[in-house]
Tab-separated table of C-alpha atoms and ligand atoms in Angstrom:
chain	number	residue	atom	x	y	z
M	475	MET	CA	-5.989	-29.592	-52.182
M	476	ASP	CA	-5.715	-33.351	-51.742
M	477	ASN	CA	-7.096	-35.137	-54.842
M	478	ARG	CA	-9.389	-37.190	-52.578
M	479	TYR	CA	-11.401	-34.092	-51.629
M	480	LYS	CA	-12.062	-32.694	-55.117
M	481	ALA	CA	-15.646	-32.569	-56.455
M	482	ALA	CA	-14.550	-34.391	-59.676
M	483	ARG	CA	-13.465	-37.377	-57.607
M	484	LEU	CA	-16.937	-37.543	-56.024
M	485	ILE	CA	-18.637	-37.511	-59.423
M	486	SER	CA	-16.260	-40.058	-60.929
M	487	THR	CA	-16.797	-42.468	-57.980
M	488	LEU	CA	-20.569	-42.179	-58.380
M	489	SER	CA	-20.307	-42.638	-62.174
M	490	LEU	CA	-18.101	-45.691	-61.727
M	491	PHE	CA	-20.570	-47.194	-59.222
M	492	TYR	CA	-23.505	-46.764	-61.606
M	493	ALA	CA	-21.435	-47.906	-64.642
M	494	GLY	CA	-20.698	-51.165	-62.781
M	495	VAL	CA	-24.412	-51.621	-61.906
M	496	ILE	CA	-25.496	-50.912	-65.525
M	497	LEU	CA	-22.903	-53.383	-66.881
M	498	LEU	CA	-24.079	-56.068	-64.437
M	499	GLY	CA	-27.724	-55.259	-65.342
M	500	LEU	CA	-27.010	-55.629	-69.079
M	501	LEU	CA	-25.192	-58.912	-68.546
M	502	THR	CA	-27.938	-60.354	-66.342
M	503	GLY	CA	-30.872	-58.679	-68.151
M	504	LEU	CA	-32.050	-57.214	-64.803
M	505	LEU	CA	-30.999	-53.641	-65.440
M	506	ILE	CA	-34.012	-51.865	-63.890
M	507	GLU	CA	-34.140	-54.123	-60.813
M	508	LEU	CA	-30.376	-53.809	-60.201
M	509	LEU	CA	-30.486	-50.016	-60.660
M	510	LEU	CA	-33.321	-49.829	-58.133
M	511	VAL	CA	-31.584	-52.081	-55.594
M	512	ALA	CA	-28.285	-50.196	-56.008
M	513	SER	CA	-29.993	-46.813	-55.600
M	514	ILE	CA	-31.846	-47.974	-52.462
M	515	ALA	CA	-28.587	-49.418	-51.051
M	516	LEU	CA	-26.821	-46.136	-51.799
M	517	LEU	CA	-29.632	-44.206	-50.142
M	518	VAL	CA	-29.535	-46.443	-47.029
M	519	TRP	CA	-25.729	-46.081	-46.845
M	520	HIS	CA	-26.018	-42.299	-47.128
M	521	TYR	CA	-28.739	-42.281	-44.502
M	522	LEU	CA	-26.592	-44.367	-42.140
M	523	ASN	CA	-23.703	-41.930	-42.605
M	524	LEU	CA	-26.037	-38.995	-42.112
M	525	ASN	CA	-27.177	-40.573	-38.855
M	526	ARG	CA	-23.551	-41.014	-37.718
M	527	LEU	CA	-22.979	-37.332	-38.455
M	528	ARG	CA	-26.111	-36.293	-36.524
M	529	HIS	CA	-25.102	-38.476	-33.600
M	530	TYR	CA	-21.595	-36.962	-33.595
M	531	LEU	CA	-22.873	-33.370	-33.798
M	532	TRP	CA	-25.608	-33.591	-31.166
M	533	GLN	CA	-24.907	-36.515	-28.890
M	534	SER	CA	-21.281	-37.558	-28.986
M	535	ARG	CA	-18.773	-35.936	-26.643
M	536	ARG	CA	-15.848	-37.004	-28.733
M	537	PHE	CA	-13.548	-34.362	-30.170
M	538	ALA	CA	-12.831	-36.266	-33.436
M	539	PRO	CA	-15.680	-37.192	-35.796
M	540	PRO	CA	-16.155	-40.878	-36.769
M	541	GLU	CA	-14.065	-42.356	-39.583
M	542	GLY	CA	-15.734	-41.649	-42.935
M	543	SER	CA	-15.588	-43.838	-45.998
M	544	GLY	CA	-16.304	-43.224	-49.667
M	545	SER	CA	-17.922	-39.902	-50.429
M	546	TRP	CA	-18.447	-39.295	-46.684
M	547	ARG	CA	-14.714	-39.305	-45.973
M	548	PRO	CA	-14.190	-35.687	-47.195
M	549	VAL	CA	-17.123	-34.575	-44.987
M	550	PHE	CA	-15.794	-36.186	-41.776
M	551	ASP	CA	-12.203	-35.244	-42.573
M	552	GLY	CA	-13.365	-31.652	-43.221
M	553	ILE	CA	-15.154	-31.518	-39.879
M	554	TYR	CA	-12.037	-32.877	-38.158
M	555	LYS	CA	-9.887	-30.214	-39.823
M	556	LEU	CA	-12.330	-27.495	-38.756
M	557	GLN	CA	-12.313	-28.813	-35.193
M	558	MET	CA	-8.504	-28.720	-35.112
M	559	ARG	CA	-8.439	-25.166	-36.437
M	560	ASN	CA	-11.015	-24.048	-33.860
M	561	GLN	CA	-9.113	-25.688	-31.057
M	562	GLN	CA	-5.939	-23.920	-32.119
M	563	ARG	CA	-7.740	-20.567	-32.268
M	564	ARG	CA	-9.363	-21.180	-28.909
M	565	SER	CA	-6.031	-21.918	-27.266
M	566	GLN	CA	-4.455	-18.850	-28.927
M	567	LEU	CA	-7.339	-16.740	-27.671
M	568	GLY	CA	-7.118	-18.359	-24.206
M	569	GLU	CA	-3.400	-17.584	-24.114
M	570	LEU	CA	-4.128	-13.964	-25.071
M	571	VAL	CA	-6.778	-13.615	-22.328
M	572	ARG	CA	-4.462	-15.333	-19.823
M	573	ARG	CA	-1.654	-12.890	-20.681
M	574	PHE	CA	-3.989	-9.894	-20.368
M	575	ARG	CA	-5.189	-11.126	-16.963
M	576	GLU	CA	-1.672	-11.850	-15.764
M	577	GLY	CA	-0.627	-8.365	-16.887
M	578	ALA	CA	-3.590	-6.779	-15.118
M	579	GLU	CA	-2.918	-8.825	-11.953
M	580	ALA	CA	0.704	-7.665	-11.953
M	581	LEU	CA	-0.372	-4.010	-11.981
M	582	PRO	CA	-0.201	-2.221	-8.632
M	583	ASP	CA	-3.574	-0.631	-9.385
M	584	ALA	CA	-7.047	-2.101	-9.372
M	585	VAL	CA	-8.412	-2.688	-12.890
M	586	MET	CA	-11.994	-3.398	-13.857
M	587	LEU	CA	-13.518	-4.016	-17.277
M	588	ILE	CA	-16.947	-2.403	-17.495
M	589	GLY	CA	-19.414	-3.373	-20.215
M	590	GLN	CA	-22.695	-1.868	-21.354
M	591	HIS	CA	-25.097	-0.696	-18.618
M	592	HIS	CA	-22.042	-0.418	-16.304
M	593	VAL	CA	-21.865	-4.178	-15.837
M	594	ILE	CA	-18.616	-5.663	-14.437
M	595	LEU	CA	-17.120	-8.016	-17.013
M	596	TRP	CA	-13.852	-8.709	-15.253
M	597	SER	CA	-11.660	-7.291	-12.508
M	598	ASN	CA	-8.308	-8.071	-10.913
M	599	THR	CA	-7.661	-9.107	-7.299
M	600	GLN	CA	-6.651	-5.557	-6.284
M	601	ALA	CA	-10.117	-4.343	-7.377
M	602	HIS	CA	-11.808	-7.028	-5.243
M	603	GLU	CA	-9.785	-5.876	-2.236
M	604	LEU	CA	-10.184	-2.107	-2.760
M	605	LEU	CA	-13.928	-2.214	-3.438
M	606	GLY	CA	-14.748	-5.269	-1.305
M	607	LEU	CA	-16.110	-7.280	-4.247
M	608	ARG	CA	-17.071	-10.945	-3.851
M	609	TRP	CA	-15.619	-12.797	-6.805
M	610	PRO	CA	-16.927	-14.430	-8.993
M	611	GLU	CA	-20.376	-13.767	-7.483
M	612	ASP	CA	-20.230	-10.049	-8.384
M	613	ARG	CA	-19.306	-10.661	-12.009
M	614	GLY	CA	-22.162	-9.371	-14.188
M	615	GLN	CA	-23.407	-6.974	-11.476
M	616	ARG	CA	-23.736	-3.255	-12.172
M	617	ILE	CA	-20.794	-1.418	-10.629
M	618	ASP	CA	-23.032	1.488	-9.541
M	619	ASN	CA	-25.106	-1.013	-7.525
M	620	LEU	CA	-22.009	-2.086	-5.632
M	621	VAL	CA	-20.358	1.325	-5.175
M	622	ARG	CA	-23.303	3.303	-3.909
M	623	SER	CA	-22.337	6.934	-3.937
M	624	PRO	CA	-23.947	9.820	-5.875
M	625	GLU	CA	-20.515	11.106	-7.054
M	626	PHE	CA	-19.571	7.677	-8.337
M	627	GLY	CA	-22.944	7.260	-10.081
M	628	HIS	CA	-22.446	10.614	-11.787
M	629	PHE	CA	-18.865	9.741	-12.677
M	630	ILE	CA	-19.691	6.371	-14.270
M	631	ARG	CA	-22.553	7.867	-16.311
M	632	ALA	CA	-20.554	10.899	-17.471
M	633	ARG	CA	-19.197	10.948	-20.997
M	634	ASN	CA	-16.129	12.910	-20.024
M	635	ASP	CA	-13.544	10.221	-19.266
M	636	LYS	CA	-10.690	12.657	-18.682
M	637	GLU	CA	-11.302	13.859	-15.121
M	638	PRO	CA	-10.406	11.398	-12.347
M	639	LEU	CA	-12.671	10.997	-9.323
M	640	ILE	CA	-11.328	11.040	-5.761
M	641	LEU	CA	-13.576	8.945	-3.580
M	642	THR	CA	-13.518	7.575	-0.027
M	643	SER	CA	-13.321	3.778	-0.181
M	644	PRO	CA	-16.799	2.191	0.169
M	645	ILE	CA	-15.365	-0.385	2.614
M	646	ASP	CA	-12.863	1.693	4.603
M	647	THR	CA	-13.490	5.351	5.343
M	648	GLN	CA	-9.781	5.874	6.102
M	649	ARG	CA	-8.809	5.128	2.499
M	650	GLN	CA	-8.898	7.528	-0.434
M	651	LEU	CA	-9.245	6.148	-3.954
M	652	GLU	CA	-8.537	7.812	-7.284
M	653	MET	CA	-10.632	6.441	-10.159
M	654	ARG	CA	-10.032	6.860	-13.873
M	655	LEU	CA	-12.230	5.665	-16.710
M	656	MET	CA	-10.965	5.057	-20.229
M	657	PRO	CA	-12.589	3.698	-23.378
M	658	TYR	CA	-11.680	0.080	-24.085
M	659	GLY	CA	-12.858	-1.935	-27.115
M	660	ASP	CA	-16.462	-1.679	-28.337
M	661	HIS	CA	-18.824	-0.195	-25.752
M	662	GLN	CA	-16.461	-1.142	-22.950
M	663	ARG	CA	-14.480	0.938	-20.487
M	664	LEU	CA	-11.560	0.264	-18.250
M	665	LEU	CA	-11.894	1.523	-14.668
M	666	VAL	CA	-8.478	1.990	-13.043
M	667	ILE	CA	-8.500	2.557	-9.278
M	668	ARG	CA	-5.470	3.697	-7.262
M	669	ASP	CA	-5.144	3.838	-3.486
M	670	ILE	CA	-3.911	7.395	-2.857
M	671	THR	CA	-4.379	7.375	0.944
M	672	LEU	CA	-0.672	7.856	1.555
M	673	LEU	CA	-0.406	10.637	-1.021
M	674	VAL	CA	-3.357	12.524	0.480
M	675	ARG	CA	-1.905	12.054	3.975
M	676	LEU	CA	1.495	13.333	2.837
M	677	GLU	CA	-0.113	16.341	1.187
M	678	ASN	CA	-2.054	17.123	4.383
M	679	MET	CA	1.106	16.696	6.442
M	680	ARG	CA	2.996	19.050	4.152
M	681	ARG	CA	0.236	21.664	4.452
M	682	ASP	CA	0.059	21.289	8.252
M	683	PHE	CA	3.829	21.414	8.479
M	684	VAL	CA	4.112	24.694	6.594
M	685	ALA	CA	1.264	26.170	8.663
M	686	ASN	CA	2.865	25.006	11.935
M	687	VAL	CA	6.351	26.275	11.110
M	688	SER	CA	4.962	29.650	10.041
M	689	HIS	CA	2.898	29.855	13.213
M	690	GLU	CA	5.801	28.853	15.472
M	691	LEU	CA	8.089	31.433	13.882
M	692	ARG	CA	5.517	34.175	13.718
M	693	THR	CA	4.954	34.294	17.515
M	694	PRO	CA	8.555	35.100	18.539
M	695	LEU	CA	8.981	37.285	15.459
M	696	THR	CA	5.988	39.391	16.493
M	697	VAL	CA	7.469	39.814	19.985
M	698	VAL	CA	10.903	40.751	18.566
M	699	LYS	CA	9.333	43.167	16.093
M	700	GLY	CA	7.284	44.823	18.862
M	701	TYR	CA	10.359	45.376	21.025
M	702	LEU	CA	12.416	46.651	18.087
M	703	GLU	CA	9.735	49.267	17.412
M	704	MET	CA	9.925	50.293	21.060
M	705	LEU	CA	13.681	50.653	20.658
M	706	SER	CA	13.378	53.239	17.877
M	707	ASP	CA	14.224	55.863	20.456
M	708	PRO	CA	16.619	54.253	23.029
M	709	SER	CA	17.070	57.559	24.886
M	710	GLN	CA	13.480	57.210	26.128
M	711	MET	CA	14.225	53.867	27.812
M	712	ASP	CA	15.543	53.523	31.355
M	713	PRO	CA	18.287	50.906	32.015
M	714	ALA	CA	15.976	48.559	33.977
M	715	MET	CA	13.496	48.495	31.094
M	716	TRP	CA	16.319	47.976	28.616
M	717	GLN	CA	17.519	44.942	30.669
M	718	GLN	CA	14.056	43.414	30.446
M	719	VAL	CA	13.773	44.079	26.705
M	720	HIS	CA	17.206	42.629	26.099
M	721	ARG	CA	16.321	39.456	28.053
M	722	MET	CA	13.141	39.050	26.052
M	723	LEU	CA	14.890	39.582	22.709
M	724	VAL	CA	17.526	36.975	23.594
M	725	SER	CA	14.909	34.460	24.745
M	726	GLN	CA	12.784	34.866	21.590
M	727	THR	CA	15.767	34.577	19.241
M	728	ASP	CA	16.899	31.507	21.227
M	729	ARG	CA	13.482	30.047	20.693
M	730	MET	CA	13.632	30.625	16.926
M	731	ASP	CA	17.159	29.287	16.816
M	732	SER	CA	16.162	26.125	18.711
M	733	LEU	CA	13.161	25.618	16.422
M	734	VAL	CA	15.283	25.906	13.284
M	735	SER	CA	17.928	23.515	14.714
M	736	GLN	CA	15.248	20.992	15.661
M	737	LEU	CA	13.727	21.232	12.188
M	738	THR	CA	17.139	20.697	10.591
M	739	GLU	CA	17.760	17.731	12.881
M	740	LEU	CA	14.381	16.220	12.040
M	741	SER	CA	14.888	16.625	8.324
M	742	SER	CA	18.353	15.038	8.449
M	743	LEU	CA	16.915	12.154	10.536
M	744	GLU	CA	14.135	11.596	8.033
M	745	SER	CA	16.518	11.426	5.125
M	746	ALA	CA	19.035	9.242	7.020
M	747	ARG	CA	18.989	5.590	6.055
M	748	GLN	CA	18.740	2.773	8.623
M	749	SER	CA	21.709	2.823	10.929
M	750	LYS	CA	24.389	0.405	9.833
M	751	GLY	CA	25.683	0.385	13.396
M	752	SER	CA	28.888	2.003	12.246
M	753	GLN	CA	29.976	3.510	15.579
M	754	ARG	CA	30.144	2.101	19.072
M	755	ILE	CA	28.258	4.171	21.636
M	756	ASP	CA	29.177	3.995	25.290
M	757	VAL	CA	25.628	4.446	26.579
M	758	SER	CA	26.530	4.690	30.284
M	759	GLN	CA	29.012	7.475	29.508
M	760	LEU	CA	26.468	9.263	27.331
M	761	LEU	CA	23.827	9.037	30.068
M	762	ALA	CA	26.304	10.394	32.632
M	763	ILE	CA	26.759	13.505	30.453
M	764	VAL	CA	22.972	13.961	30.121
M	765	GLU	CA	22.679	13.568	33.911
M	766	GLN	CA	25.157	16.414	34.415
M	767	GLU	CA	23.280	18.605	31.912
M	768	VAL	CA	19.967	17.965	33.684
M	769	ASP	CA	21.579	18.829	36.961
M	770	ALA	CA	23.030	22.050	35.560
M	771	VAL	CA	19.780	23.248	33.946
M	772	TYR	CA	17.233	22.110	36.536
M	773	ARG	CA	19.257	22.397	39.751
M	774	ASP	CA	16.668	24.692	41.279
M	775	LYS	CA	13.687	22.479	40.467
M	776	GLN	CA	12.958	20.216	43.436
M	777	LEU	CA	12.983	16.861	41.673
M	778	GLN	CA	14.384	13.495	42.656
M	779	VAL	CA	16.044	12.079	39.552
M	780	THR	CA	17.710	8.648	39.829
M	781	PHE	CA	19.859	7.057	37.128
M	782	ASP	CA	19.970	3.253	37.289
M	783	VAL	CA	22.407	2.545	34.447
M	784	THR	CA	24.055	-0.864	33.953
M	785	PRO	CA	27.605	-0.155	32.789
M	786	GLY	CA	29.120	-1.990	29.814
M	787	ILE	CA	25.978	-2.282	27.683
M	788	ASP	CA	27.325	-0.472	24.643
M	789	MET	CA	25.501	-0.288	21.372
M	790	PHE	CA	26.273	0.384	17.718
M	791	GLY	CA	24.580	3.261	15.920
M	792	GLU	CA	24.682	6.937	15.131
M	793	PRO	CA	25.892	8.710	18.309
M	794	ARG	CA	24.189	12.038	17.504
M	795	GLN	CA	20.819	10.435	16.876
M	796	MET	CA	20.948	8.227	19.971
M	797	ARG	CA	22.092	11.111	22.151
M	798	SER	CA	19.120	13.072	20.896
M	799	ALA	CA	16.726	10.194	21.724
M	800	PHE	CA	18.084	9.650	25.258
M	801	SER	CA	18.304	13.347	26.132
M	802	ASN	CA	14.894	14.339	24.696
M	803	LEU	CA	13.128	11.699	26.810
M	804	ILE	CA	15.024	12.594	29.983
M	805	PHE	CA	14.616	16.363	29.519
M	806	ASN	CA	10.889	15.937	28.782
M	807	ALA	CA	10.389	14.061	32.049
M	808	VAL	CA	12.263	16.768	33.930
M	809	LYS	CA	10.345	19.563	32.149
M	810	TYR	CA	6.848	18.114	32.553
M	811	THR	CA	7.081	16.521	36.022
M	812	PRO	CA	6.042	18.938	38.781
M	813	ALA	CA	8.506	19.748	41.562
M	814	GLY	CA	8.638	17.362	44.484
M	815	ARG	CA	8.073	14.235	42.369
M	816	HIS	CA	10.389	11.436	41.196
M	817	ILE	CA	11.984	10.402	37.909
M	818	GLU	CA	13.755	7.086	37.314
M	819	VAL	CA	16.033	6.548	34.318
M	820	VAL	CA	16.947	2.897	33.593
M	821	TRP	CA	19.315	1.291	31.061
M	822	LYS	CA	19.569	-2.485	31.477
M	823	LYS	CA	19.966	-5.795	29.654
M	824	VAL	CA	16.781	-7.702	28.761
M	825	ALA	CA	16.150	-10.917	26.805
M	826	ALA	CA	15.685	-9.205	23.407
M	827	GLY	CA	18.471	-6.614	23.841
M	828	ALA	CA	18.713	-3.585	26.106
M	829	LEU	CA	15.917	-1.526	27.606
M	830	PHE	CA	15.925	2.213	28.178
M	831	SER	CA	13.098	3.740	30.186
M	832	VAL	CA	12.263	7.066	31.793
M	833	LYS	CA	9.534	6.788	34.392
M	834	ASP	CA	8.030	9.698	36.261
M	835	ASP	CA	5.260	10.100	38.823
M	836	GLY	CA	4.058	13.351	37.243
M	837	ASP	CA	0.511	14.293	36.233
M	838	GLY	CA	0.343	11.769	33.377
M	839	ILE	CA	-1.118	12.250	29.901
M	840	GLU	CA	-4.719	11.675	28.882
M	841	PRO	CA	-5.192	8.598	26.637
M	842	GLU	CA	-6.490	10.576	23.619
M	843	HIS	CA	-3.113	12.335	23.284
M	844	LEU	CA	-0.875	9.271	23.546
M	845	LEU	CA	-1.039	8.144	19.916
M	846	ARG	CA	-0.420	11.670	18.631
M	847	LEU	CA	2.536	12.634	20.820
M	848	THR	CA	5.138	11.707	18.181
M	849	GLU	CA	3.453	13.849	15.501
M	850	ARG	CA	5.427	16.932	14.587
M	851	PHE	CA	4.369	20.004	16.592
M	852	TYR	CA	1.914	18.019	18.702
M	853	ARG	CA	1.722	19.257	22.272
M	854	VAL	CA	-0.738	18.318	24.997
M	855	ASP	CA	-0.826	21.756	26.557
M	856	LYS	CA	0.510	24.301	24.075
M	857	ALA	CA	0.853	27.146	26.526
M	858	ARG	CA	2.635	25.036	29.140
M	859	SER	CA	4.921	23.422	26.604
M	860	ARG	CA	5.873	26.810	25.170
M	861	ASP	CA	6.664	28.079	28.672
M	862	THR	CA	9.126	25.213	29.020
M	863	GLY	CA	10.646	26.079	25.627
M	864	GLY	CA	8.970	23.165	23.825
M	865	SER	CA	8.117	23.229	20.140
M	866	GLY	CA	6.441	19.806	19.887
M	867	LEU	CA	9.260	18.364	17.797
M	868	GLY	CA	11.158	16.444	20.508
M	869	LEU	CA	9.251	13.142	20.432
M	870	SER	CA	9.079	13.256	16.645
M	871	ILE	CA	12.896	13.414	16.622
M	872	VAL	CA	13.026	10.492	19.101
M	873	LYS	CA	10.695	8.424	16.921
M	874	HIS	CA	12.823	8.925	13.801
M	875	ALA	CA	16.112	8.367	15.603
M	876	LEU	CA	14.805	5.084	17.051
M	877	GLY	CA	13.354	4.041	13.688
M	878	ASN	CA	16.868	4.348	12.267
M	879	HIS	CA	18.035	1.906	14.960
M	880	GLN	CA	15.314	-0.712	14.450
M	881	SER	CA	13.637	0.346	17.643
M	882	GLU	CA	10.307	1.859	18.594
M	883	LEU	CA	9.167	4.324	21.246
M	884	LYS	CA	6.612	2.936	23.719
M	885	ILE	CA	4.559	5.348	25.814
M	886	ARG	CA	2.506	4.325	28.832
M	887	SER	CA	0.801	6.948	30.937
M	888	THR	CA	-1.941	7.160	33.533
M	889	VAL	CA	-3.473	10.464	34.522
M	890	GLY	CA	-2.601	11.222	38.126
M	891	LYS	CA	0.039	8.490	38.318
M	892	GLY	CA	2.704	9.411	35.784
M	893	SER	CA	4.273	8.324	32.505
M	894	CYS	CA	6.850	5.879	31.222
M	895	PHE	CA	8.656	6.424	27.915
M	896	SER	CA	10.758	3.433	26.850
M	897	PHE	CA	12.421	1.632	23.960
M	898	GLU	CA	14.424	-1.536	23.374
M	899	ILE	CA	17.618	-1.729	21.356
M	900	PRO	CA	17.763	-5.151	19.623
M	901	SER	CA	20.627	-7.465	20.657
M	902	HIS	CA	22.303	-7.405	17.246
M	903	LEU	CA	22.972	-3.667	17.744
M	904	LEU	CA	24.615	-4.277	21.126
M	905	ASP	CA	28.337	-4.807	21.664
M	906	SER	CA	28.137	-8.431	22.855
M	907	ARG	CA	31.922	-8.686	23.443
M	908	ARG	CA	31.828	-5.823	25.927
M	909	ILE	CA	28.744	-7.301	27.619
M	910	SER	CA	30.392	-10.723	28.130
M	911	GLU	CA	33.609	-9.068	29.394
M	912	GLN	CA	31.483	-7.176	31.888
M	913	ALA	CA	29.654	-10.358	32.947
M	914	ASN	CA	32.989	-12.157	33.513
M	915	GLU	CA	34.314	-9.287	35.635
M	916	SER	CA	31.263	-9.335	37.922
U	1477	LIG	P1	7.924	19.592	23.352
U	1477	LIG	O1	9.009	20.246	22.600
U	1477	LIG	O2	6.669	20.377	23.419
U	1477	LIG	O3	8.376	19.067	24.675
U	1477	LIG	P2	7.752	16.830	22.555
U	1477	LIG	O4	7.492	16.258	21.205
U	1477	LIG	O5	9.010	16.483	23.217
U	1477	LIG	O6	7.516	18.367	22.427
U	1477	LIG	O7	6.565	16.350	23.492
U	1477	LIG	C1	5.240	16.447	23.034
U	1477	LIG	C2	4.296	16.637	24.206
U	1477	LIG	O8	4.270	15.454	24.981
U	1477	LIG	C3	4.739	17.715	25.149
U	1477	LIG	O9	4.282	18.976	24.727
U	1477	LIG	C4	4.108	17.293	26.455
U	1477	LIG	O10	2.781	17.795	26.513
U	1477	LIG	C5	4.022	15.779	26.341
U	1477	LIG	N1	5.051	15.080	27.144
U	1477	LIG	C6	6.234	14.613	26.716
U	1477	LIG	N2	6.900	14.005	27.704
U	1477	LIG	C7	6.095	14.064	28.810
U	1477	LIG	C8	6.209	13.592	30.153
U	1477	LIG	N3	7.269	12.932	30.607
U	1477	LIG	N4	5.158	13.826	30.988
U	1477	LIG	C9	4.089	14.497	30.563
U	1477	LIG	N5	3.921	14.951	29.301
U	1477	LIG	C10	4.914	14.750	28.436
């Protein structure tokens, strides 16, 4: 310790002061009077310093205390040192809190610090968004007053912190939240909230998918099984009957085969990455092949199908996927448009790229189905779709194939007037050289 701040120094200064006064008193013969005056002066000086200290502690806004002199110097210096130490601790603590908050803000999950009586002490931005908190107004509020649900109330009061709670978001009924509580510090708990909407949706989709596939396979399997049982004694069956059974067996196995191929195609599309535009596709040639196929399969159906295809608009992409997209849309129109009506297939250049559309004047689709048409296994009229050999996977395949080519399926339909299925291929996936050559030629 600095010599200036030792107690001995204080005593020796005081002794020296009084020794000087006594010596002066003895020399002048006014010892008592001088001692009295000196003591009063000392008292006044101490009082003045005491007043400076009081003023500094209660009124002054200054960080540093006033300069001290004599025996008051160690006091003011001591206060200054204490202030410095506190400031350092405060900034260390501030840094620690700042780091904790930054860490919590960087988390993908919502985090909330809950104190006694379930009061919110702090929460990150994700928590404000997920629970619709107003910040900082809601700081200090009870969390169970803001999230008003009996399950949540029970959860926050429960002592068992292990089990998470799955709750519908209090501000958006479409969102599912998973909440976990864990002990944190003294009488505090950390509430961690995760948005699991996507997970729940995926789980539901997986369950529906398994149920749908089983159902779709079970129907033809039941038919095949029934006929096979009938065939246990072929001698009992006349040739005409056998012809009918054979036709049915072939059609049902075809149906299962087509379902399995469509499922395989869908799964490979889903796992395929975005098309890098590796191969050039001659769209007009591809559409000419589909036109021939339509003609071959639906020759007997009285439909007027026109192909208005601009030649030379080639694109880059995955030929198999694009063929699937074009042919599914065209075949759907042909399948679902009643005889005697019209279908128009167009492929042409537009400002943002190239447009493909299939327009029919069929019965149209009711609005409530439109958003769900691209879901796997979704069919407007199950019986009718099955009659036409549909499994409800076609538009789902189109959606994924287009997604891999930075494009999107647009469906417009009016009941009684017809439907239009279209998509645009962006210009950067088109073969611009071929397009300009074509423009020069014409
Ligand atoms: P599917 O294999 O049953 O044809 P899709 O996914 O291709 O399955 O089509 C889903 C449903 O959309 C069909 O079952 C049908 O009800 C409806 N749909 C598709 N295209 C048309 C169209 N051009 N006109 C009317 N309905 C259509």
